[in-house]
Structure formats: C-alpha cells, structure tokens
Amino acid sequence: MQKVFLITPPFTQLNTPYPATAYLKGFLNTQHVASCQSDLGIEVILALFSSNGLTNLFDQINKNQPTLSKNGKRIVALKDAYISTIDPVISFLQNQNPTVGNLICTENYLPSASRFDEISDLEWAFGNMGIQDKARHLATLYLEDISDLIIEAVDPLFGFSRYAERLSRSANSFDELYERICGTDTFIDSITIELLAKHIAIEQPTIVALTVPFPGNLYSALKCGQWIKKNHPDIKIVLGGGFANTELRSLKDARVFEMVDFICLDDGEAVLLNLLEHLEGNRTLKDLKRTFALVDGKVTYCNGSKTMDVLQKNVGTPDYSDLPLKKYLSVIAIANPMHRLWNDGRWNKMTLAHGCYWGKCTFCDISLDYIKNYEATTAKLLVDRMEELIAQTGENGFHFVDEAAPPALMREVALEILKRNLTVSWWTNIRFEKSFTLDLCKLLAASGCIAVSGGLEVASNRLLKMIDKGVSVEQVSKVADHFTEVGIMVHAYLMYGFPTQTAQETIDSLEIVRQLFMLGVVQSAYWHQFAMTAHSPVGKDPAKFNVVKVSETEGDFANNDIIHIDPTGAEHEKFSEGLKKSLFNYMHGICFDYSLQDWFDFKVPDTTIDPNYIEDVLEEFDVKTPLDSSKIIYLGLQPTINVIAKKKRGKEVQISELYFITKFTELTVHFDLAIGNWLLDLLPRISVTQQKPFTYKQFKDEFENLELGDFTLFWHSNAFQQVRDIGLLIL
C-alpha cells in the first residue's frame, strides 16, 4: 500500500501555504490514497527565527569568524537582544500575542540595524497606520535585519521567499546547481534536513512528492531528494510544479535523477495516479503520463498513458490538514497595497476554473496545458468547497489564483455566496473585460470581493493589439473605475520592453499610468520588464514580432527564458529605475505635477498624451439597453410604502412613497401609486435569494402588460435610478 508525502520545500511564502500540496491531498482523499503534507519552508523559518535558532546562528558565526560589515558586527553585538525578543515577535506576527504590538511600537524594544534606516519614511510610506500594522512593519524590518546577517555570515543563498533562486533562474546548464547540491550542506540545509528526517521517521512514506512552483525552491527540493536517496533509497521521489512545467520540458541532463526518480509535468492528479499504479506493478514505465524518468542511463519522456486528466468537478476540495495554519507570519514589508494582500494574512487558495478562457496573449505561455486547457466548474460546487474550507481552516479569506477569472463564473459565485449568506473576503486576477459593468462590480463587492489584479501591460493601444490582449486603454480605464467606485481595490500589471516598443510609447504609457493614479482609478501597480519565453507566441515565432533570438541552442537543463534582441525598439533597461521610482510616488498620491522627464537621468521624449485623456474617457457616457436575457437582481431590504396625496394641475392624486433602509443610508422614493405597488410586489421576487432568475424581458413585459406607462421614461427616470443605486442590478 502506497503512502504519499507531499512537500513544499523552502521557500515560498511566510503568510500562507502554497496550495499545490493541499490540492493534491484533496484529490488523493477522493481516491482513498493515504497521504500527508508538509510546508518545510515555514517550518525552517520558525526553527531558524526562534531563540534556539538564533542561538545556533550566533554560535555558528562565532565558530566560523567570517569577515563582517559594520552592520553585521552591530547585529552580532546585539545578539542577546535578538535572542530575547525573537519568540515574542514571531508570536505577534502569528497573531497569537497582539499586545506585543504596543511594545514594538515604543521603538525601544526591538534591536535595530540598517533596515531601520527606513523608519524616517514610515509615516510617509504607510500613512497613519494603526498600532498593529505599524508593529508588523517594524517586526518585518527586524526579521530582514537578521536575514541580512544570515546572507552575509552563513548562507549567501538565503531569502525569505527565494532560496538559491539565482542558481535556478534560467539555468540552461545544471553544472553550477549540481556543484552546490553536491557540496557541503549550508546552515539552512542542515535545518531543512533535520526537519525532513523527523517527518520521514514519523510518516514512513513510500513516495515523496516535491512541488517546485518557483526557481527559489528548486535547490532545496533537490537537497531534500539527495538526502532521501542516500538515507532511504526505498522511497521513490517525484518532482513537479510550475518550475518543471515551464523550465524542464526539454530536460536532458541525467544528473538530476541522482536526486529524484521522476519529474512530472502539468496537472498532477492523473499523473500521480498513474505513477502509483506503476509502483504497485500495475502499469509499465512507458505508459506513465507526462513523466520523465531515467531509462538505461538516458532521460526518457514517458507519455504512453491513455488516462484522461481529471475534470475539475472531480479534483476534490483542497485539504490543508497537516499544515500549521496558525503559525504562518503576517508581515508588512512594502507599501504596495496588492503586495500587502499577498504577504499579510492567511488565504485559502482555490481556482474558479482551470486554464485561461482568453488564452491569446502573445507574451504568455499559452501553449502549455495549465493555460490552454480551459475548464470551468459550477458555482454551487465552488461555494460548497469554500464552505468546506472555512469549516476545515477557520479562515474566511479566499484568493482565487486563476490566470484570469471568468466574469460569468465570478457573477454566479457571487450570487451563490449571497444566497447562502456567507461572510467571506476574496480577491482574484482578471482581464479588464467590458462585461465588468458597474452593476456586476456592485454584486462582486456585496459578495465580499475586496481586490482584483489585471493586466494593463504596455498601456498602449498599438502594443495591446500586438499582444492580442483583447482590451484597450480606454476599456481598462472604465472597468478599473467601476471596481474602484464600489470599493474594490485595483492592481494593474504593467509591462515595458515589449518587442518594437519605442521610447515614445514607454513615456506615453507612463503618462497613462500617472493619470490613472491621479484620478484614483487604480490604487496599486507593478512594472515588469518583458521576458521572452519559449512557450509563448513571441518565443515560438520571434521574427513575426521583429525580435531576434541571441542563441538557438537549448541547454540540457532548464529552457524557458530566451535572450533576444529588439532591433527596432528602445533600450528598454534604461527606463527601469525611472518607471519604478515614479510609480512608487504615484501609489502614495504625490508627485503628479512632476514632469515625466524628472524621473529619468537621460533625455526622454515629451508625452503625446493629452493631460485630460483618462478624465475625458471616464466622462464618456455609455447608454446601452440591456439584453433581454440579462438578469435583474435586487440586493436590498424590502421597502415600506406610504400612500400620500399630491396636487397635480389642480387635482389631488395619490402617489406611493417607498421608504428604503440600507446598511449605510435611508432613502425615500416617489412613484405613481400603481408603479409603487408593482415594485413592492416585484422586489421580493427578484431578491438575490430567489432560485429562479428574473430577466430584463420579463421586467419590461410585466411593466407594459400592467399598462403602467411609458417603460422607457420609467427606466430612465431619476426615481428608478435611485432604486438602481441602492441595489437593483442588471447583470
């Protein structure tokens, strides 16, 4: 009987577990396969950042006597203060000891080194933070000071969310990484292996599955595999995850299999089942699914399986049991609002759908299964799983980690959440689709949506067409404004350096970004420099995009990022610092009056974008008649009605006075008596709790059949618009 031990090696995130092992454990539960899981990343951090861990760290430094900088010497001199404060600080960051926050904020409790030079900018960067947030930021600086010492004195590869990343990123050759793995264990390696050994002794698995989502946890994964191979040769080791999916698809170097037995690609459910069948003797090696193995000393891709991938409805609910959910650390390292969400608080991670429903962006790896194979599931099943996770974890926060969440499914999930009266907060990645109307955004906000992130990318309509993004600058601006209007934070992914992008287009893009922040349409953003990857349309056909590959030769190990030359574009690297510096200031609501030239130490062209361009776009009024099939939903409470008499042209007529109460206000709206009575009868029937949808056509037909007047005049009346504003939505 097989037992699977699912491991996330160091390091991914401090605040929440990476979900891959939870997804696979949830699926294995449906197959009645015994499994357990460990996030070695958080376990190593907690072992290191403890009084015992720091005592060992300082002992190691004292033993090795490395040459230290002035900053390193200061931390060593304050070692007793670090050792005595570390346990309370970690407890505070785990939200287990909130009163320590008051002590931290006195600013004479924590020892400090170079990271605290940022203190003078604390209020400017974060505004008037509360005690808990300020204390979390100070505690984060304190941990980063210790991290600086670790890197300087005992392990230059260390990083909180990236370990030995440089060795793994675009590592066409395995040579340097192999040499490191075969060398002496680092200080961090020793902690990792000690924890791993304890788990293996307790769990006694027959197969260990290592997930490597990022370059920053590949090294540790292979070190874990190396130790298991040496000390438990009977245990089979399989490696998979995002890094393998993108980087190792053309793997040839056999030395990797000194640390692992199998490397699997793409969705892991069917792949792992086939592998278990093989280990039970019920499937040949060649009939595995998307799996590399060593056959007669040669790396061989085994993909003869006829097994279909598991449908999303059958993957099960993610299972976070075995993971120390209450021990993750909520840190505040930087002022970027979206990065704050990523790093602060624990989120149940789920996907609304598999793959990307758009699947056309030319910079994206759209040829790979995890993007190109789009498959949605039902809102009912998704919300069932959400309720299961709330019961299991005690956490009501959800991060839907989709490539791009489908608007129609988001709508149905929101409706299902509201029907069940669930209290959840959630956020996700989107495309800035025109279907994100103001009404849909109101619905999403009502269901608990707090933030969205999406690609504005190059902020140039010419280049957006080259990217095949399917959106325009104008559309992104309007959709972002809809989200912002209802209180949902908007984070924009920004890109510079796309093939053929000129200096003029880069500066014009920056001007678009300046206006979006100045008008409060976008609250958070991040610039990325374009990288050409092997599995994207640009990487597959560079000539079509007027770029040239520097080398056509593939390495024997990782192959994804492609070095290229852009003969017709700008010198993109030059713009990096100025773009990021300007954005940092815009996110803090300042420097909008600076010339764009002020951000660069070289001459840049004047922008060609009108200074009121985005404002004019937002003021354009779109009058659209709803589709007959559009749903009409009422989110509010049932109003009360009073009949009052008014004089019109000397005659006394009766009119209805509908009195609405919302969470935030009270509103009185007047209608003709017949219309008021009709609305009073209608609103319960279109309540969000009703199972049967009510369409715009039904709404219009009912109004006209009752001969209540001119429907167009009613629809556009100020009185009806007030009802729309307090919760009658057209979806």
XYZ file of C-alpha atoms in Angstrom:
731
model
C 0.000 0.000 0.000
C 1.443 3.352 -1.036
C 1.647 6.428 1.169
C 2.404 9.794 -0.418
C 4.284 12.542 1.441
C 3.672 15.885 -0.277
C 6.334 18.516 0.449
C 6.717 22.218 -0.332
C 10.472 22.826 0.063
C 11.899 26.160 1.299
C 10.849 28.838 0.463
C 7.570 30.195 -0.947
C 5.520 32.475 1.343
C 5.581 33.394 5.010
C 1.902 34.203 5.400
C 0.086 31.288 3.773
C 0.886 27.844 2.378
C 1.432 27.409 -1.330
C -1.661 25.379 -2.347
C -0.211 22.647 -4.597
C 0.130 20.009 -1.880
C -3.327 20.845 -0.487
C -4.832 20.418 -3.976
C -3.173 17.023 -4.438
C -4.026 15.839 -0.940
C -7.659 16.803 -1.546
C -7.651 14.745 -4.740
C -5.908 11.759 -3.139
C -8.625 11.800 -0.479
C -11.186 11.130 -3.220
C -9.104 8.134 -4.337
C -8.660 6.806 -0.782
C -4.871 7.085 -1.123
C -3.054 7.701 2.165
C -1.170 10.986 2.149
C 0.349 13.643 4.374
C 1.937 17.010 3.661
C 4.493 19.470 4.981
C 5.439 23.053 4.225
C 9.135 22.766 5.041
C 9.517 26.439 4.181
C 7.536 27.765 7.144
C 8.934 25.027 9.364
C 12.513 26.068 8.591
C 11.683 29.748 9.132
C 10.117 29.006 12.526
C 13.060 26.827 13.552
C 15.570 29.475 12.469
C 13.727 32.511 13.805
C 13.426 31.274 17.366
C 15.549 31.726 20.475
C 17.193 28.331 19.898
C 17.612 29.004 16.182
C 19.268 32.383 16.712
C 21.480 30.962 19.456
C 22.709 28.374 16.950
C 23.132 31.079 14.306
C 25.312 33.257 16.518
C 27.288 30.205 17.681
C 27.920 29.319 14.025
C 29.124 32.844 13.294
C 31.367 32.811 16.340
C 32.810 29.471 15.236
C 33.457 30.478 11.621
C 34.651 34.032 12.364
C 33.615 35.481 8.989
C 34.631 38.998 7.986
C 31.593 41.138 8.764
C 30.426 44.563 7.647
C 29.746 47.296 10.173
C 26.055 46.343 10.009
C 26.820 42.651 10.592
C 29.044 43.465 13.566
C 26.260 45.562 15.073
C 23.758 42.688 14.893
C 26.255 40.254 16.427
C 26.981 42.713 19.232
C 23.236 42.853 19.949
C 22.798 39.067 19.822
C 21.334 38.800 23.335
C 18.674 41.386 22.460
C 17.771 39.454 19.290
C 17.616 36.110 21.109
C 15.423 37.517 23.888
C 12.964 39.272 21.565
C 12.588 36.783 18.703
C 9.976 34.454 20.250
C 7.558 37.267 21.254
C 7.969 38.889 17.821
C 7.182 35.649 15.976
C 4.184 35.065 18.233
C 2.967 38.578 17.443
C 3.363 38.036 13.687
C 1.345 34.830 14.064
C -1.492 36.953 15.522
C -1.188 34.998 18.766
C 0.132 37.786 21.006
C -1.290 41.121 19.790
C -0.359 43.129 22.891
C 3.326 42.812 21.958
C 2.497 45.255 19.161
C 2.265 48.079 21.686
C 5.736 47.227 22.966
C 7.196 47.047 19.467
C 5.781 50.475 18.631
C 7.625 52.105 21.516
C 10.653 51.729 19.192
C 12.938 50.962 22.117
C 12.106 47.255 22.368
C 13.496 45.801 19.159
C 17.206 45.872 18.383
C 17.746 47.609 15.066
C 20.253 47.621 12.229
C 20.338 49.024 8.696
C 16.766 48.108 7.718
C 15.522 50.574 10.331
C 17.053 53.425 8.357
C 13.670 53.360 6.602
C 11.900 54.454 9.786
C 12.056 58.125 8.865
C 9.863 57.369 5.855
C 7.409 55.187 7.758
C 4.548 57.661 8.081
C 5.031 58.897 4.509
C 5.005 55.382 3.075
C 2.188 53.882 5.121
C 0.157 56.861 6.280
C -1.405 56.902 9.723
C -1.233 53.179 10.424
C -2.795 51.575 13.458
C -0.643 50.093 16.193
C -0.881 46.542 14.842
C 0.103 47.446 11.284
C 2.947 49.695 12.363
C 4.228 46.987 14.715
C 4.047 44.371 11.946
C 6.097 46.594 9.679
C 8.716 47.219 12.374
C 8.833 43.498 13.156
C 9.298 42.789 9.448
C 12.294 45.164 9.303
C 13.699 43.376 12.362
C 13.441 39.990 10.603
C 15.035 41.449 7.480
C 17.983 42.693 9.553
C 18.537 39.130 10.772
C 18.161 37.896 7.205
C 20.895 40.302 6.097
C 23.206 38.792 8.707
C 22.400 35.244 7.581
C 23.230 36.138 3.974
C 26.440 37.916 4.969
C 27.767 35.473 7.544
C 26.478 31.919 6.994
C 24.446 31.413 3.807
C 24.580 33.827 0.844
C 21.754 31.856 -0.851
C 19.166 32.707 1.828
C 15.939 34.586 1.117
C 12.545 34.546 2.833
C 10.627 33.522 -0.281
C 13.506 32.615 -2.574
C 16.337 30.267 -1.674
C 19.241 29.926 -4.103
C 16.995 31.419 -6.779
C 19.923 32.728 -8.803
C 21.180 29.171 -9.296
C 17.848 28.050 -10.726
C 16.641 31.004 -12.773
C 17.222 30.350 -16.480
C 19.759 27.650 -15.620
C 20.352 26.216 -19.089
C 23.214 24.237 -17.574
C 22.848 22.124 -14.446
C 26.560 22.448 -13.641
C 26.552 25.220 -11.008
C 23.413 23.972 -9.275
C 24.756 20.411 -9.266
C 28.058 21.542 -7.775
C 26.233 23.364 -4.971
C 23.964 20.425 -4.236
C 26.911 18.041 -4.049
C 28.880 20.449 -1.862
C 28.815 20.902 1.900
C 25.385 21.456 3.428
C 24.647 25.081 4.218
C 23.369 26.309 7.554
C 19.824 26.361 6.121
C 20.275 22.915 4.560
C 21.075 21.476 7.984
C 17.846 22.813 9.462
C 15.818 21.612 6.454
C 17.270 18.103 6.557
C 16.793 17.773 10.307
C 13.097 18.597 9.936
C 12.755 16.352 6.882
C 14.339 13.422 8.724
C 11.820 13.758 11.562
C 8.896 13.757 9.120
C 10.177 10.703 7.264
C 10.667 8.807 10.533
C 7.116 9.602 11.668
C 5.211 9.270 8.370
C 7.215 6.447 6.738
C 6.031 7.243 3.208
C 6.679 5.088 0.169
C 6.720 8.063 -2.189
C 7.736 11.688 -1.644
C 6.287 14.315 -3.987
C 8.199 17.608 -4.081
C 6.426 20.642 -5.522
C 8.638 23.303 -7.098
C 6.446 26.231 -8.122
C 9.355 28.715 -8.344
C 13.095 28.779 -9.065
C 13.540 29.803 -5.429
C 12.655 26.400 -4.025
C 14.298 24.115 -6.597
C 17.637 23.935 -4.789
C 16.027 22.863 -1.513
C 13.833 20.338 -3.321
C 16.886 18.669 -4.822
C 18.732 18.761 -1.493
C 15.750 17.001 0.090
C 15.776 14.421 -2.714
C 19.521 13.911 -2.320
C 19.177 13.212 1.421
C 16.242 10.819 0.928
C 18.118 8.945 -1.815
C 21.099 8.479 0.482
C 19.245 7.595 3.662
C 16.014 5.995 2.410
C 16.749 4.528 -1.050
C 13.494 2.551 -0.997
C 11.419 5.756 -1.078
C 10.548 6.942 -4.575
C 10.867 10.683 -5.232
C 8.799 12.637 -7.738
C 9.234 16.323 -8.558
C 6.655 18.572 -10.214
C 5.195 22.051 -10.123
C 5.363 25.305 -12.036
C 9.145 25.301 -12.458
C 9.140 21.859 -14.052
C 6.133 22.748 -16.211
C 7.814 25.769 -17.758
C 11.570 25.120 -17.487
C 12.173 21.371 -17.706
C 10.132 20.315 -20.720
C 13.277 19.595 -22.749
C 15.319 18.102 -19.892
C 18.323 16.002 -20.946
C 20.783 16.107 -18.023
C 20.705 12.704 -16.310
C 22.394 14.017 -13.154
C 19.067 15.403 -11.929
C 17.977 11.800 -11.376
C 20.618 11.389 -8.699
C 18.172 13.367 -6.538
C 14.773 12.286 -7.883
C 13.224 9.279 -9.602
C 10.531 11.006 -11.643
C 9.777 14.511 -12.920
C 6.153 15.185 -13.843
C 4.623 17.945 -15.941
C 1.364 19.890 -15.807
C -1.714 18.833 -13.792
C -0.628 16.319 -11.197
C -3.766 14.334 -10.402
C -3.844 11.770 -13.228
C -0.038 11.819 -13.447
C 0.295 10.840 -9.795
C -2.379 8.146 -10.049
C -0.551 6.565 -12.989
C 2.696 6.703 -11.075
C 1.132 4.981 -8.071
C -0.192 2.260 -10.382
C 3.325 1.824 -11.773
C 4.827 1.492 -8.303
C 2.179 -1.118 -7.497
C 3.276 -3.074 -10.582
C 0.067 -2.385 -12.491
C 1.435 -0.049 -15.182
C 4.602 -0.073 -17.272
C 7.079 2.789 -17.216
C 6.356 3.743 -20.826
C 2.639 4.012 -20.021
C 3.105 6.778 -17.462
C 1.599 10.211 -18.136
C 3.797 13.278 -18.813
C 6.661 11.877 -16.744
C 10.435 11.986 -17.164
C 12.417 9.002 -15.857
C 15.910 7.616 -16.309
C 15.905 4.597 -18.646
C 19.235 2.884 -19.379
C 21.056 6.000 -18.186
C 19.151 8.305 -20.525
C 16.462 10.857 -19.655
C 13.252 9.480 -21.188
C 9.854 11.121 -21.506
C 7.134 8.581 -20.706
C 3.724 9.598 -22.002
C 2.025 6.459 -23.315
C -0.873 6.687 -20.864
C -4.405 6.882 -22.232
C -5.712 8.205 -18.906
C -7.564 11.499 -19.266
C -6.807 14.406 -16.964
C -9.165 14.686 -14.007
C -12.115 17.010 -14.519
C -12.299 19.980 -12.181
C -15.541 18.731 -10.684
C -13.706 15.574 -9.584
C -10.488 17.004 -8.116
C -11.959 17.294 -4.630
C -11.700 20.070 -2.067
C -8.188 21.253 -1.184
C -7.120 19.725 2.129
C -4.891 21.900 4.328
C -4.717 19.440 7.212
C -1.185 18.667 8.483
C -0.145 22.271 7.783
C 0.449 24.651 10.737
C -2.137 27.206 9.624
C -1.979 29.247 12.840
C 1.810 29.554 12.668
C 2.221 31.443 9.400
C 3.528 35.003 9.690
C 1.639 38.127 8.628
C 4.328 40.589 7.579
C 4.230 44.082 6.082
C 7.349 44.690 4.065
C 6.388 47.277 1.445
C 3.718 49.862 0.831
C 2.304 48.392 -2.388
C -1.331 47.643 -1.480
C -1.608 44.444 -3.537
C 1.709 43.108 -2.289
C 0.336 43.797 1.178
C -2.537 41.410 0.428
C -0.136 38.759 -0.868
C 2.017 38.917 2.254
C -0.374 39.748 5.083
C -2.964 37.279 6.338
C -3.676 33.668 5.511
C -5.755 32.929 2.443
C -7.458 29.743 1.348
C -6.214 29.405 -2.225
C -8.562 27.988 -4.850
C -9.173 28.224 -8.581
C -12.506 29.153 -10.108
C -11.563 27.490 -13.389
C -8.663 25.590 -14.927
C -6.602 27.444 -17.517
C -7.336 30.779 -19.179
C -10.612 31.426 -21.006
C -8.887 34.033 -23.206
C -5.648 32.183 -23.984
C -4.363 34.570 -26.665
C -1.830 36.948 -25.088
C 1.320 36.702 -27.166
C 3.747 37.142 -24.249
C 2.120 34.322 -22.248
C 2.891 30.578 -22.204
C -0.444 29.825 -23.842
C 0.841 26.634 -25.481
C 1.138 24.907 -22.093
C -1.673 22.776 -20.697
C -2.126 24.766 -17.490
C -3.173 27.771 -19.587
C -4.554 26.429 -22.864
C -6.855 23.738 -21.430
C -9.673 25.876 -20.090
C -12.304 24.148 -17.982
C -14.801 25.748 -15.637
C -16.950 24.146 -12.985
C -20.204 25.188 -11.302
C -20.685 27.991 -8.814
C -22.537 25.626 -6.475
C -19.609 23.197 -6.334
C -17.118 26.025 -5.828
C -19.054 27.547 -2.948
C -19.563 24.073 -1.449
C -15.758 23.778 -1.410
C -15.437 27.244 0.094
C -17.724 26.234 2.945
C -15.725 23.039 3.458
C -12.508 25.043 3.670
C -13.997 27.535 6.107
C -15.008 24.642 8.354
C -11.593 23.000 7.988
C -9.330 26.033 8.388
C -11.413 28.502 10.350
C -10.464 31.133 7.756
C -12.947 33.094 5.631
C -10.442 34.650 3.222
C -10.028 33.276 -0.317
C -7.503 34.002 -3.022
C -8.666 32.625 -6.363
C -5.380 32.035 -8.167
C -6.772 31.831 -11.711
C -4.816 33.013 -14.724
C -7.892 35.165 -15.365
C -11.148 34.587 -13.525
C -14.124 34.313 -15.933
C -16.608 37.182 -15.353
C -19.699 34.997 -15.828
C -18.469 32.456 -13.276
C -17.484 35.246 -10.873
C -21.060 36.522 -11.139
C -22.557 33.122 -10.384
C -20.173 32.509 -7.474
C -21.053 35.928 -6.044
C -24.762 35.171 -6.307
C -24.274 31.790 -4.643
C -22.301 33.383 -1.783
C -25.090 35.903 -1.237
C -27.815 33.256 -1.432
C -26.077 31.313 1.330
C -25.474 34.475 3.360
C -21.776 33.634 3.700
C -19.289 36.099 5.127
C -16.130 35.825 3.040
C -13.484 38.139 1.654
C -11.909 37.238 -1.648
C -9.735 38.530 -4.469
C -8.531 37.301 -7.814
C -6.853 38.050 -11.128
C -8.996 39.260 -14.036
C -8.921 40.591 -17.570
C -10.391 44.088 -17.773
C -13.408 42.834 -19.728
C -16.184 45.205 -20.749
C -18.559 42.738 -19.075
C -17.373 44.127 -15.727
C -20.144 46.692 -15.647
C -20.742 48.873 -12.630
C -23.653 46.617 -11.633
C -21.533 43.470 -11.796
C -18.855 45.171 -9.712
C -21.522 46.106 -7.138
C -22.557 42.460 -6.958
C -18.966 41.265 -6.549
C -18.365 43.792 -3.771
C -21.557 42.712 -1.991
C -20.341 39.098 -2.046
C -17.027 40.013 -0.381
C -14.680 40.794 -3.282
C -12.047 43.194 -1.947
C -9.469 43.401 -4.759
C -8.712 42.464 -8.344
C -5.482 42.457 -10.311
C -5.297 42.584 -14.065
C -3.029 43.386 -16.978
C -2.908 46.899 -18.367
C 0.511 45.736 -19.604
C 2.070 48.270 -22.000
C -0.736 50.882 -21.740
C -0.513 51.471 -25.491
C -3.304 50.551 -27.874
C -0.901 49.653 -30.695
C 1.046 47.300 -28.468
C -2.062 45.889 -26.781
C -3.165 44.777 -30.253
C 0.235 43.139 -30.825
C -0.138 41.376 -27.503
C -3.673 40.331 -28.518
C -4.844 41.386 -25.081
C -8.380 41.964 -26.260
C -8.688 45.220 -24.320
C -7.896 48.883 -24.940
C -6.545 51.568 -22.636
C -9.996 53.165 -22.654
C -11.723 49.919 -21.674
C -9.245 49.182 -18.893
C -9.768 52.683 -17.510
C -13.559 52.372 -17.434
C -13.563 48.901 -15.913
C -10.999 49.873 -13.285
C -13.159 52.882 -12.442
C -16.177 50.613 -11.947
C -14.287 48.450 -9.465
C -12.908 51.475 -7.644
C -16.334 53.120 -7.407
C -17.688 50.162 -5.404
C -14.646 49.946 -3.121
C -12.770 47.064 -4.776
C -9.031 47.761 -4.951
C -7.460 47.587 -8.420
C -3.890 46.425 -9.060
C -2.502 46.813 -12.569
C 0.224 44.630 -14.026
C 2.391 46.906 -16.160
C 4.921 45.862 -18.771
C 7.685 47.690 -20.576
C 10.042 46.458 -23.251
C 7.577 44.542 -25.419
C 9.033 43.993 -28.919
C 9.149 47.176 -31.026
C 8.098 49.379 -28.083
C 9.637 52.803 -28.645
C 10.852 55.348 -26.115
C 7.843 57.482 -27.060
C 5.431 54.646 -26.291
C 7.136 53.947 -22.968
C 6.769 57.584 -21.893
C 3.185 57.727 -23.142
C 2.436 54.576 -21.133
C 3.868 56.233 -18.034
C 1.622 59.241 -18.628
C -1.417 56.944 -18.825
C -0.365 55.376 -15.519
C 0.163 58.824 -13.946
C -3.364 59.882 -14.868
C -4.928 56.627 -13.643
C -3.346 57.079 -10.215
C -4.004 60.822 -10.071
C -7.718 60.195 -10.676
C -7.774 57.336 -8.132
C -8.880 54.816 -10.747
C -6.026 52.418 -9.905
C -4.572 52.035 -6.414
C -1.705 49.594 -6.912
C 0.583 48.529 -9.753
C 3.926 46.987 -10.611
C 6.199 47.319 -13.650
C 7.684 44.142 -15.176
C 10.203 44.129 -17.989
C 9.098 41.899 -20.859
C 10.745 38.469 -20.870
C 10.521 36.251 -23.936
C 9.672 32.658 -23.039
C 9.948 29.513 -25.107
C 6.271 28.560 -24.850
C 4.754 31.922 -25.834
C 3.806 33.007 -29.373
C 6.640 35.576 -29.276
C 9.124 32.885 -28.269
C 7.855 30.445 -30.883
C 7.927 32.955 -33.746
C 10.244 35.874 -32.859
C 10.505 37.103 -36.456
C 6.777 37.831 -36.508
C 7.371 40.308 -33.672
C 10.572 41.761 -35.138
C 12.895 40.357 -32.472
C 15.911 38.090 -32.831
C 16.946 35.170 -30.624
C 20.523 35.562 -29.408
C 21.044 31.796 -29.439
C 19.172 28.890 -30.983
C 20.925 26.339 -28.758
C 18.936 24.699 -25.962
C 20.596 23.729 -22.719
C 20.398 20.290 -21.153
C 18.581 21.526 -18.063
C 16.182 24.485 -17.845
C 14.904 26.114 -21.021
C 12.311 28.857 -20.856
C 13.606 32.428 -20.850
C 15.056 33.366 -24.245
C 17.716 36.031 -24.610
C 16.717 38.249 -27.502
C 17.498 41.480 -29.308
C 14.861 44.070 -30.207
C 16.408 45.913 -33.183
C 13.533 48.364 -33.648
C 12.653 49.098 -30.028
C 14.081 51.353 -27.359
C 16.913 50.487 -24.972
C 14.384 49.165 -22.502
C 16.642 48.540 -19.476
C 17.366 52.269 -19.185
C 13.755 53.006 -18.256
C 13.523 50.548 -15.364
C 14.545 52.748 -12.449
C 12.555 55.791 -13.572
C 9.380 53.791 -14.156
C 9.566 52.143 -10.743
C 10.506 55.349 -8.898
C 7.629 57.307 -10.428
C 5.163 54.507 -9.693
C 6.264 54.334 -6.049
C 5.411 58.001 -5.651
C 2.150 57.811 -7.576
C 0.980 54.974 -5.325
C 1.448 57.354 -2.386
C -0.577 60.065 -4.054
C 2.277 62.500 -4.685
C 4.414 63.959 -7.465
C 1.650 64.027 -10.060
C 2.802 67.521 -11.028
C 6.358 66.369 -11.766
C 7.476 66.378 -15.362
C 7.946 62.830 -16.641
C 11.497 63.885 -17.521
C 12.202 64.303 -13.790
C 12.126 60.536 -13.251
C 14.944 59.801 -15.691
C 18.633 60.772 -15.773
C 18.668 60.778 -19.575
C 16.655 62.693 -22.132
C 13.187 61.248 -22.813
C 10.593 62.494 -25.321
C 7.673 64.644 -24.250
C 4.453 62.711 -23.897
C 1.917 62.905 -26.705
C -0.984 62.003 -24.383
C -3.415 64.819 -23.590
C -3.240 65.687 -19.856
C -7.015 65.146 -19.535
C -7.144 61.981 -21.614
C -8.269 59.493 -18.930
C -10.632 62.019 -17.363
C -12.322 62.525 -20.734
C -12.561 58.738 -21.233
C -14.277 58.314 -17.870
C -16.749 61.102 -18.572
C -17.965 59.452 -21.761
C -21.464 58.185 -21.039
C -22.428 54.816 -22.477
C -26.164 54.317 -22.858
C -26.839 50.659 -23.520
C -30.140 48.823 -23.490
C -29.813 45.577 -21.512
C -30.126 42.283 -23.327
C -33.488 40.561 -22.984
C -31.692 37.717 -21.175
C -29.960 39.995 -18.641
C -30.733 39.058 -15.059
C -32.375 41.564 -12.741
C -31.387 41.112 -9.100
C -32.331 43.109 -6.021
C -29.814 43.051 -3.165
C -31.595 45.342 -0.716
C -34.197 45.064 2.013
C -37.917 45.175 1.269
C -39.130 48.795 1.469
C -42.245 50.013 3.208
C -44.892 52.041 1.380
C -46.962 55.062 2.294
C -49.735 56.461 0.123
C -49.737 60.237 0.058
C -51.822 62.810 -1.761
C -50.326 65.466 -4.012
C -51.824 68.046 -6.238
C -51.060 67.910 -9.938
C -52.542 70.625 -12.132
C -55.085 71.479 -9.503
C -56.179 67.876 -8.961
C -55.391 65.691 -5.993
C -53.680 62.424 -6.938
C -52.368 59.572 -4.863
C -48.726 58.594 -5.154
C -46.623 55.986 -3.420
C -43.753 56.814 -1.139
C -41.310 53.879 -0.930
C -39.043 54.014 2.109
C -35.772 52.075 1.769
C -33.293 51.301 4.553
C -29.764 50.174 3.669
C -26.702 49.475 5.802
C -25.494 52.996 5.185
C -28.444 55.254 4.491
C -32.205 55.723 4.298
C -33.990 56.776 1.150
C -37.500 57.855 0.197
C -38.514 57.476 -3.470
C -41.794 58.596 -5.012
C -43.656 56.764 -7.806
C -47.127 56.732 -9.251
C -49.283 54.615 -6.961
C -49.615 51.716 -9.424
C -45.877 51.604 -10.088
C -45.098 51.757 -6.361
C -47.428 48.842 -5.629
C -45.926 46.870 -8.505
C -42.375 47.453 -7.269
C -43.401 46.487 -3.739
C -44.683 43.183 -5.115
C -41.765 42.709 -7.527
C -38.714 43.302 -5.312
C -39.109 40.097 -3.234
C -39.442 38.117 -6.461
C -36.130 39.424 -7.803
C -34.304 39.131 -4.500
C -30.870 37.518 -4.637
C -32.229 34.664 -2.518
C -34.670 33.577 -5.233
C -33.617 30.488 -7.161
C -35.425 31.318 -10.397
C -33.786 34.088 -12.460
C -35.843 37.112 -13.483
C -34.846 38.677 -16.805
C -34.937 42.175 -18.227
C -37.511 40.983 -20.791
C -39.789 39.716 -18.014
C -39.360 43.006 -16.186
C -40.245 45.079 -19.242
C -43.109 42.811 -20.315
C -44.670 42.854 -16.860
C -44.489 46.669 -16.693
C -46.096 47.033 -20.114
C -48.724 44.308 -19.613
C -49.884 46.077 -16.459
C -50.136 49.283 -18.516
C -48.061 51.231 -16.012
C -46.991 53.845 -18.544
C -44.105 54.527 -20.889
C -41.426 51.983 -19.962
C -38.545 53.988 -21.457
C -39.458 57.059 -19.408
C -39.756 54.923 -16.276
C -36.454 53.117 -16.935
C -34.532 56.377 -17.264
C -36.372 58.267 -14.529
C -34.499 59.701 -11.576
C -36.750 57.789 -9.161
C -35.953 54.401 -10.704
C -32.257 55.324 -10.899
C -32.317 55.810 -7.128
C -33.647 52.268 -6.720
C -30.883 51.056 -9.047
C -28.285 52.824 -6.915
C -29.338 51.087 -3.710
C -29.231 47.575 -5.064
C -31.340 46.767 -8.126
C -28.770 45.350 -10.532
C -28.810 44.417 -14.200
C -26.426 41.524 -14.805
